[in-house]
Amino acid sequence: MLPGEKGPQDACGVFGVWAPGEEVAKLAYYGLYALQHRGQESAGIAASDGERIAVYKDMGLVSQVFDETTLNTLTGHLAVGHCRYSTTGGSHWANAQPTLGATPHGTVALAHNGNLTNSAELYDKLIDKSGFPSRGEMAQGNTTDTALVTALLAEHPHGSLEDAAMQLLPQLVGSFCLAFMDEHTLYAARDPQGIRPLVLGRLDRGWVVASETAALDIVGASLVREIEPGEFVAIDEHGLRSQRFAETRRAACVFEYVYLARPDTTINGRSVYESRVEMGRRLAREHRVEADLVMPTPESGTPAAIGYAEESGIPFGNGLVKNAYVGRTFIQPSDTIRQLGIRLKLNPLKSVVAGKRLIVIDDSIVRGNTQRALIRMLREAGAAEIHVRISSPPIKWPCFYGIDFASRAELIANGLGVDEIRASLGADSLGYISEDGMVSATRQERSELCTACFSGTYPTRLPDADKLGKNVFEARTPVDSSPRREPGGPSVAQRPEHASAVSIDTRPSSDDGLSRRAAGRTRISDQDPGVHEGSTGCDPGPDSDLEDLLLPEDRVPAGPGTPSAAQPATQPETAKDA
């Protein structure tokens, strides 16, 4: 399907390690590798040797950004890493993480998973108090809430970074899992709702914090516990210490269980894989149908399809073959190639699906274009009947906590009933799991889960619509403080010439604490804001692997009031507050 046709976009992944005597940059690399599914736009690692913090970051996948030579330059005893999907601030090099900031007491390098909903308020307070920052990443064109938090930490006149964090964290609203560091200490913090996951692990010679338990497994760390909602942790040569900056008001994102997290991750004591299998079982009880084969949409629908097959007694099989080696392409297809549909990525097994009554399992439907294309392809392969089953309820509301769903106007379930959606997709039947069934499968208390994208009930109060959205800072940045523009062209970000490295030397010889290698300039594309020249670019999400080719009929709006995918997204509506 064409670039721009997106499903739910992932949150980011954060990783931090304090381990004297270990190759911390390589541990961070493998931790980010395990978290790659959470963000595929950019990646970065900061490391400290006790005197100097160095950061290497760039656009692209973890394996594209780093190599052995690069990692060998990131020496020290602690590191933080990040893989990004953009939710506040556009997708370009200036917004890659970790961010760096020079504070009165040293340096901070910070990585953030989540999305603050009071960013505009905090930004205005910063400007009113100190004016637009004259140094640091915001002054260089970084428009993320991560850079804002870094700047606010630098503004606090407290005796230490730890004191500054304890003063600032209670002021942050929304979802945030922070892994940050100064020259000597690793810090981690999680919002009072615990919307995104964050865990603590133990190495033989140190500690690890990570977005998911799967990242602990890959580096050989044992799970100690979750970082509690509202908890702030510091790790240094004196050990681990914990403080509370807010009372726990747990509202963990249920969509982590449905799609976002890796299936081999455990969240709050519950296996994500088992939750998805159980969702499939409950889906079979709620929407049983006579059929010959249960098949998943690769790969996200597989655990639920296994559960559906187990419960229904209908055989499980793969009706689609996925080419694992084809990434998203920016080569525009000719008219002839376009008629091949999405077979560049998926191809039906005709011997398996021909003449069969199929039950096709997927985790969610956003706009419906992907499912429409898949159903057409299965029909062409000879399927007799196609019954679609979805292991989450209809998505009707946008997320403001780190998942970049389509705007509410683009969500197919907004304003259309289930039978109307079925007709739009071209399926013989359509069934969604109930919200009760989904929640029960997670084995979590309903009161401790955020289901806002299904129910419209948000766990934190939301500001007005003009204070939300990816470009909230761009609208507020003073004209004379914005990144430079070439005449008649798009903005130009500062970027080092060869390695995408930024280092801060905290010794007195540095003027403002910030030194760069020879800075080259990288043009940001207006046509594809997720890609700079020379980058492959990525858009994560359940449908992103299938986003190269769409036939015109797949892009037809599902009903009146729903814009086509080619039209610009509208500002999401804000639902009722909790």
XYZ file of C-alpha atoms in Angstrom:
578
model
C 0.000 0.000 0.000
C 1.093 3.555 -0.556
C 3.274 5.387 1.990
C 1.044 7.266 4.399
C -1.488 4.426 4.782
C -0.827 3.707 8.436
C -2.217 1.478 11.129
C -1.695 2.153 14.837
C 1.813 3.501 15.326
C 3.918 2.171 18.140
C 5.190 3.814 21.254
C 8.970 4.194 21.713
C 11.422 1.864 23.408
C 13.825 2.893 26.187
C 16.749 1.022 27.708
C 19.190 1.950 30.448
C 22.136 0.072 31.946
C 24.514 0.720 34.849
C 27.234 -1.934 34.784
C 30.879 -1.022 35.510
C 33.236 -3.373 33.685
C 30.693 -4.296 31.011
C 30.455 -3.066 27.422
C 27.394 -0.984 28.198
C 26.919 0.379 24.660
C 26.681 -3.147 23.273
C 24.227 -4.126 26.001
C 22.139 -1.075 25.071
C 22.364 -1.998 21.383
C 20.983 -5.478 21.975
C 18.351 -4.117 24.340
C 17.164 -1.708 21.652
C 17.287 -4.507 19.099
C 14.762 -6.384 21.245
C 12.608 -3.241 21.436
C 12.793 -2.393 17.708
C 9.090 -3.153 17.244
C 8.241 -0.140 19.436
C 9.873 2.444 17.192
C 11.555 2.262 13.801
C 12.172 5.873 12.825
C 15.406 6.614 14.688
C 17.735 5.101 17.272
C 20.387 6.417 19.643
C 22.641 5.517 22.568
C 24.311 7.777 25.152
C 27.226 6.482 27.246
C 29.283 7.997 30.062
C 32.790 7.240 31.304
C 32.321 9.388 34.400
C 33.699 12.568 32.831
C 32.063 12.842 29.448
C 28.744 11.821 27.921
C 28.773 10.894 24.239
C 25.671 10.277 22.138
C 25.381 8.582 18.757
C 21.992 8.719 17.041
C 20.533 8.725 13.560
C 17.430 7.994 11.514
C 16.715 4.340 10.752
C 16.651 0.959 12.439
C 19.003 0.018 15.269
C 20.975 -2.282 12.952
C 21.289 0.536 10.378
C 22.403 3.204 12.824
C 25.075 1.251 14.737
C 28.022 -0.920 13.812
C 30.926 -2.416 15.757
C 33.167 0.614 15.214
C 30.530 3.046 16.418
C 29.697 1.052 19.532
C 33.382 0.797 20.438
C 33.544 4.594 20.677
C 30.740 4.669 23.282
C 32.713 3.635 26.345
C 31.891 3.918 29.998
C 30.005 2.339 32.860
C 26.440 3.427 32.090
C 24.303 4.062 29.025
C 20.764 4.897 27.937
C 19.256 4.031 24.559
C 16.137 4.813 22.576
C 14.283 3.691 19.453
C 11.657 6.169 18.337
C 8.265 6.490 16.802
C 7.285 10.164 16.772
C 4.208 11.291 18.704
C 5.233 14.849 19.645
C 7.567 16.492 17.119
C 8.158 15.423 13.544
C 10.299 12.520 12.395
C 13.699 13.987 11.566
C 17.232 13.860 12.896
C 16.943 16.860 15.218
C 14.250 14.989 17.170
C 16.145 11.698 17.592
C 16.869 10.588 21.156
C 18.467 10.450 23.695
C 18.422 14.224 24.141
C 21.319 16.067 25.779
C 21.270 19.042 28.119
C 23.852 20.913 30.169
C 22.575 21.490 33.725
C 24.123 23.563 36.534
C 25.449 20.344 38.065
C 26.526 18.315 35.039
C 24.920 16.787 31.996
C 21.670 14.940 31.388
C 20.987 12.465 28.572
C 17.326 11.465 28.453
C 15.191 8.895 26.607
C 11.389 8.945 26.773
C 8.612 6.490 25.939
C 5.134 7.958 26.003
C 3.484 11.296 25.320
C 2.848 14.226 27.649
C -0.592 15.787 27.358
C 0.350 19.040 29.120
C 3.352 19.789 26.898
C 1.890 23.082 25.680
C 1.319 24.289 29.247
C 4.856 23.310 30.320
C 6.309 24.904 27.191
C 4.502 28.197 27.848
C 5.706 28.189 31.470
C 9.286 27.644 30.323
C 9.082 30.517 27.830
C 7.422 32.848 30.362
C 10.077 32.088 32.961
C 13.279 31.992 30.928
C 12.479 32.826 27.325
C 13.148 30.472 24.449
C 16.243 28.363 25.294
C 19.459 29.807 23.864
C 21.295 26.489 24.038
C 20.523 22.808 24.174
C 18.431 20.737 21.809
C 15.348 22.962 21.762
C 17.543 25.830 20.546
C 18.802 23.514 17.788
C 15.317 22.710 16.503
C 14.244 19.740 18.641
C 10.431 19.941 18.987
C 9.755 16.918 21.202
C 8.341 16.725 24.704
C 11.572 14.867 25.535
C 13.644 17.962 24.760
C 11.183 20.004 26.817
C 11.679 17.755 29.865
C 15.445 17.979 29.369
C 15.271 21.794 29.240
C 13.072 21.918 32.351
C 15.535 19.740 34.263
C 18.321 22.116 33.243
C 16.307 25.113 34.501
C 15.893 23.801 38.053
C 18.340 25.476 40.476
C 18.417 22.503 42.841
C 21.414 20.843 44.401
C 21.397 17.827 42.086
C 19.704 16.318 39.066
C 17.915 13.977 41.439
C 16.399 16.906 43.342
C 15.421 18.596 40.080
C 13.690 15.422 38.875
C 11.702 15.046 42.085
C 10.464 18.623 41.659
C 9.624 18.259 37.958
C 8.090 14.778 37.715
C 4.852 15.653 39.622
C 4.222 18.402 37.033
C 4.216 16.017 34.053
C 0.795 14.795 32.857
C 0.197 11.983 30.397
C 2.262 8.888 29.787
C 5.993 8.813 30.391
C 8.622 6.198 31.025
C 11.959 7.973 31.355
C 15.440 6.464 31.325
C 18.055 9.158 31.849
C 21.521 9.682 33.230
C 24.195 12.115 34.279
C 27.901 11.287 34.260
C 27.633 8.878 37.204
C 24.035 7.793 37.811
C 21.236 6.016 35.935
C 17.687 7.226 36.617
C 14.259 5.849 35.681
C 10.730 7.172 36.248
C 7.211 6.077 35.312
C 4.005 8.112 35.234
C 1.484 7.620 38.086
C -0.912 5.719 35.789
C 1.772 3.314 34.538
C 0.314 3.661 31.035
C 3.445 2.303 29.335
C 5.478 -0.610 30.736
C 8.888 -0.192 32.403
C 10.824 -2.948 34.173
C 13.915 -3.328 36.348
C 16.444 -6.108 35.780
C 19.624 -7.364 37.450
C 22.932 -8.224 35.813
C 25.822 -9.977 37.533
C 27.626 -6.642 37.693
C 24.871 -4.105 37.414
C 21.293 -3.079 36.714
C 19.065 -2.627 33.689
C 15.815 -0.732 33.046
C 13.820 -1.411 29.885
C 10.424 -0.923 28.282
C 9.753 -4.669 28.139
C 10.961 -7.857 29.806
C 11.999 -9.196 26.381
C 14.847 -6.663 26.403
C 16.060 -8.056 29.735
C 16.098 -11.570 28.310
C 18.287 -10.638 25.350
C 21.036 -9.136 27.567
C 20.910 -11.913 30.161
C 19.343 -9.812 32.918
C 16.919 -11.329 35.400
C 13.612 -9.583 36.032
C 13.500 -7.981 39.475
C 10.158 -6.169 39.225
C 8.278 -3.456 37.396
C 9.145 0.164 38.050
C 5.978 1.135 39.891
C 3.695 3.885 38.593
C 4.741 7.127 40.273
C 8.184 5.767 41.194
C 11.587 7.383 40.629
C 14.663 5.141 40.776
C 18.354 6.078 40.918
C 21.227 3.603 40.444
C 24.902 4.348 41.103
C 27.947 2.986 42.956
C 25.964 3.158 46.210
C 23.277 0.818 44.860
C 19.616 1.360 44.027
C 17.369 3.863 45.773
C 13.706 4.569 45.149
C 11.418 7.515 45.844
C 7.743 8.202 45.257
C 6.861 11.409 43.419
C 3.128 10.588 43.115
C 0.546 8.077 44.312
C -0.167 5.147 42.008
C -3.347 5.503 39.926
C -2.822 2.529 37.635
C -4.304 2.741 34.126
C -2.060 0.532 31.988
C -2.661 0.596 28.233
C -4.716 -2.445 27.248
C -3.447 -2.118 23.667
C -0.026 -3.242 24.893
C -1.644 -6.653 25.456
C -3.528 -6.528 22.147
C -0.730 -5.474 19.820
C 2.085 -3.164 20.978
C 4.233 -5.362 23.214
C 6.219 -8.350 22.013
C 4.381 -11.646 22.611
C 7.304 -12.908 24.741
C 6.950 -9.966 27.149
C 5.271 -10.072 30.543
C 3.318 -7.039 31.772
C 2.215 -6.789 35.388
C 2.674 -10.526 35.837
C 0.678 -11.546 32.764
C 2.197 -13.078 29.631
C 1.301 -11.029 26.569
C 1.248 -14.179 24.416
C -1.170 -15.941 26.764
C -3.383 -12.847 26.816
C -3.594 -12.842 23.012
C -4.296 -16.569 22.825
C -7.047 -16.121 25.413
C -8.492 -13.232 23.389
C -8.748 -15.665 20.486
C -10.529 -18.228 22.651
C -13.037 -15.661 23.885
C -13.520 -14.380 20.344
C -14.467 -17.929 19.291
C -17.038 -18.148 22.083
C -18.537 -14.782 21.216
C -18.478 -15.088 17.395
C -18.554 -18.722 16.351
C -19.091 -19.562 12.700
C -18.934 -22.734 10.603
C -15.715 -22.751 8.596
C -12.899 -24.952 7.292
C -9.790 -23.026 8.356
C -8.685 -20.447 10.935
C -5.861 -18.282 9.602
C -4.054 -15.194 10.935
C -3.052 -11.977 9.285
C 0.737 -12.231 9.644
C 2.192 -11.636 12.135
C 0.036 -9.761 14.599
C -2.995 -12.048 14.361
C -1.193 -15.333 15.003
C -1.624 -15.849 18.808
C -5.330 -14.955 18.692
C -5.823 -17.254 15.692
C -4.230 -20.105 17.657
C -6.650 -19.464 20.517
C -9.643 -19.272 18.180
C -8.686 -22.582 16.560
C -8.208 -24.280 19.933
C -11.580 -23.133 21.232
C -13.585 -23.738 18.041
C -11.970 -27.020 17.012
C -11.485 -25.649 13.484
C -8.010 -26.383 12.078
C -5.390 -23.627 12.207
C -3.401 -22.900 9.058
C -1.405 -20.252 7.251
C -3.279 -19.024 4.214
C -0.827 -16.215 3.527
C 2.934 -16.338 3.053
C 4.875 -13.263 4.129
C 8.145 -12.242 2.533
C 10.261 -11.473 5.605
C 13.014 -9.808 3.579
C 11.013 -7.086 1.879
C 11.096 -3.755 3.679
C 8.950 -0.766 2.912
C 9.831 0.511 -0.550
C 9.711 4.072 -1.815
C 9.948 3.000 -5.457
C 6.642 4.075 -6.952
C 4.945 1.146 -8.743
C 3.920 1.331 -12.385
C 0.265 0.814 -13.259
C 1.002 -2.803 -14.150
C 2.835 -3.502 -10.898
C 0.131 -1.718 -8.935
C -2.400 -4.258 -10.152
C -0.444 -6.920 -8.282
C -1.813 -5.407 -5.086
C 0.042 -6.248 -1.867
C 1.590 -9.465 -3.140
C 5.020 -7.912 -2.854
C 4.641 -8.566 0.882
C 1.963 -11.265 1.144
C 0.953 -14.011 -1.204
C -1.983 -16.395 -0.683
C -1.441 -20.149 -0.596
C -4.000 -21.085 -3.223
C -3.817 -24.787 -2.387
C -4.768 -23.919 1.209
C -7.505 -21.300 0.696
C -9.165 -22.302 -2.592
C -12.725 -23.487 -2.018
C -12.404 -23.051 1.767
C -14.538 -21.173 4.247
C -11.950 -19.012 6.017
C -11.888 -17.318 9.402
C -9.296 -14.523 9.178
C -8.030 -13.234 12.538
C -6.464 -9.801 13.033
C -5.711 -7.711 16.119
C -7.444 -4.459 15.070
C -9.070 -2.484 12.273
C -8.165 1.200 11.932
C -9.164 2.586 8.516
C -9.967 -0.806 7.024
C -7.911 -0.413 3.845
C -5.505 -3.236 4.620
C -8.259 -5.693 5.476
C -10.139 -4.710 2.309
C -7.075 -5.464 0.183
C -6.421 -8.797 1.915
C -10.007 -9.937 1.489
C -9.875 -9.093 -2.211
C -6.667 -11.072 -2.561
C -8.123 -14.127 -0.796
C -11.224 -13.959 -3.006
C -8.989 -13.954 -6.073
C -7.221 -17.029 -4.686
C -10.542 -18.888 -4.618
C -11.769 -18.581 -1.021
C -15.416 -19.644 -0.782
C -16.258 -17.549 2.315
C -14.273 -15.037 4.387
C -15.258 -14.398 7.998
C -13.195 -11.695 9.722
C -12.668 -11.813 13.487
C -10.892 -9.044 15.420
C -9.290 -9.582 18.835
C -9.980 -6.027 20.024
C -13.194 -3.965 20.078
C -13.850 -1.267 17.454
C -11.343 1.608 17.736
C -13.412 4.788 17.947
C -11.222 7.304 19.756
C -7.665 8.642 19.270
C -4.878 7.956 21.758
C -2.945 10.807 23.370
C -0.547 8.617 25.344
C 1.951 7.459 22.739
C 0.020 5.564 20.036
C -0.504 7.594 16.880
C -3.879 6.295 15.720
C -5.593 7.971 12.802
C -7.720 11.011 13.540
C -11.204 10.201 14.747
C -12.705 11.161 11.380
C -10.551 8.487 9.687
C -11.398 5.628 12.063
C -13.710 3.282 10.199
C -15.619 2.330 13.373
C -16.499 5.972 14.082
C -20.020 6.400 12.739
C -20.342 2.972 11.079
C -21.957 -0.096 12.578
C -20.381 -3.556 12.421
C -22.490 -4.650 9.439
C -21.631 -1.465 7.537
C -17.937 -2.091 8.181
C -18.350 -5.693 7.017
C -19.912 -4.509 3.782
C -17.147 -1.964 3.254
C -14.479 -4.645 3.710
C -16.250 -7.170 1.494
C -16.322 -9.894 4.167
C -19.076 -12.468 4.613
C -19.199 -11.747 8.335
C -17.364 -9.606 10.879
C -17.028 -10.015 14.622
C -15.140 -7.983 17.227
C -14.297 -9.257 20.693
C -16.272 -7.499 23.419
C -14.496 -5.065 25.701
C -15.280 -7.363 28.648
C -13.775 -10.322 26.804
C -10.604 -8.411 25.931
C -10.127 -7.118 29.481
C -10.767 -10.542 31.007
C -8.109 -12.074 28.775
C -5.459 -9.772 30.278
C -6.316 -10.900 33.846
C -6.023 -7.291 34.967
C -8.583 -5.323 36.916
C -10.713 -3.239 34.556
C -10.242 -0.241 36.838
C -6.450 -0.552 36.338
C -6.506 -0.462 32.516
C -6.777 2.388 30.020
C -9.333 1.518 27.327
C -9.734 5.070 26.003
C -9.326 4.172 22.302
C -12.339 1.849 22.630
C -14.440 3.633 25.270
C -13.496 7.315 24.984
C -12.818 7.498 28.739
C -9.317 8.892 29.336
C -7.386 8.354 32.591
C -6.068 11.936 32.706
C -7.749 15.243 31.952
C -7.025 16.461 28.428
C -6.397 20.062 27.381
C -8.125 21.822 24.497
C -7.553 20.392 21.028
C -5.172 23.195 20.014
C -2.806 22.109 22.800
C -2.596 18.517 21.587
C -1.005 16.915 18.558
C 2.359 16.112 17.051
C 3.135 19.699 16.026
C 2.127 21.447 19.244
C 5.593 23.009 19.710
C 6.031 24.085 16.102
C 2.911 26.238 16.494
C 4.408 27.934 19.576
C 8.075 28.298 18.627
C 9.106 31.947 18.105
C 9.822 32.637 14.439
C 13.360 33.824 15.130
C 14.080 30.693 17.184
C 12.933 28.083 14.684
C 15.409 25.915 12.730
C 16.959 27.709 9.778
C 15.268 27.592 6.415
C 16.882 27.937 3.056
C 15.061 30.412 0.780
C 11.953 28.764 -0.597
C 12.854 25.422 0.951
C 12.051 23.233 3.935
C 13.732 23.554 7.316
C 17.327 22.451 7.633
C 18.509 20.542 10.667
C 22.061 20.574 11.961
C 23.659 17.151 11.792
C 27.260 15.988 12.127
C 29.075 15.310 8.877
C 29.905 11.623 9.269
C 28.874 9.971 12.524
C 25.633 11.251 13.990
C 27.419 11.925 17.247
C 26.935 14.688 19.750
C 29.052 14.899 22.866
C 28.980 17.024 25.971
C 32.216 17.687 27.800
C 31.448 18.682 31.370
C 34.914 19.953 32.134
C 35.288 23.734 32.628
C 36.957 24.275 29.247
C 33.584 23.991 27.506
C 31.713 27.268 27.087
C 28.124 26.135 27.074
C 28.784 22.442 27.540
C 27.928 21.553 23.965
C 30.469 20.559 21.343
C 29.859 18.997 17.939
C 31.936 17.545 15.206
C 31.947 19.410 11.895
C 28.263 19.940 11.306
C 26.810 19.043 7.966
C 23.279 19.988 6.981
C 20.577 17.479 6.213
C 17.541 18.460 4.214
C 14.210 17.305 5.589
C 11.724 16.192 2.951
C 8.319 17.879 2.937
C 6.891 15.017 0.893
C 7.925 12.330 3.396
C 8.650 13.907 6.777
C 9.919 10.596 8.143
C 12.883 10.443 5.791
C 16.003 12.504 5.259
C 18.274 12.157 2.260
C 20.110 8.847 2.384
C 17.734 7.268 4.911
C 15.387 4.380 4.256
C 12.828 5.574 6.807
C 10.221 3.388 8.510
C 6.672 3.612 9.791
C 5.876 0.937 12.390
C 2.402 -0.406 13.066
C 0.324 -3.501 12.444
C -0.352 -2.602 8.822
C 3.002 -1.037 7.980
C 4.459 -4.180 6.424
C 1.652 -4.096 3.863
C 1.745 -0.412 2.960
C 3.414 -0.398 -0.441
C 0.598 -1.050 -2.887
C -3.122 -0.334 -2.768
C -5.641 -0.508 -5.550
C -7.903 2.537 -5.918
C -10.930 0.619 -4.664
C -9.118 -0.137 -1.387
C -8.833 3.558 -0.683
C -12.514 4.390 -1.165
C -13.888 5.906 2.063
C -16.006 3.540 4.113
C -18.853 5.974 4.489
C -19.917 9.621 4.395
C -17.743 11.894 6.487
C -14.723 9.622 6.295
C -11.934 11.267 4.261
C -9.858 9.251 1.859
C -6.368 8.297 2.953
C -5.018 10.838 0.485
C -6.673 13.706 2.332
C -4.877 15.338 5.250
C -5.742 14.058 8.703
C -7.938 16.314 10.768
C -7.271 17.280 14.359
C -8.496 14.426 16.580
C -11.538 15.135 18.649
C -11.158 14.985 22.386
C -13.434 12.557 24.167
C -14.862 12.914 27.614
C -12.395 13.136 30.474
C -12.183 10.628 33.257
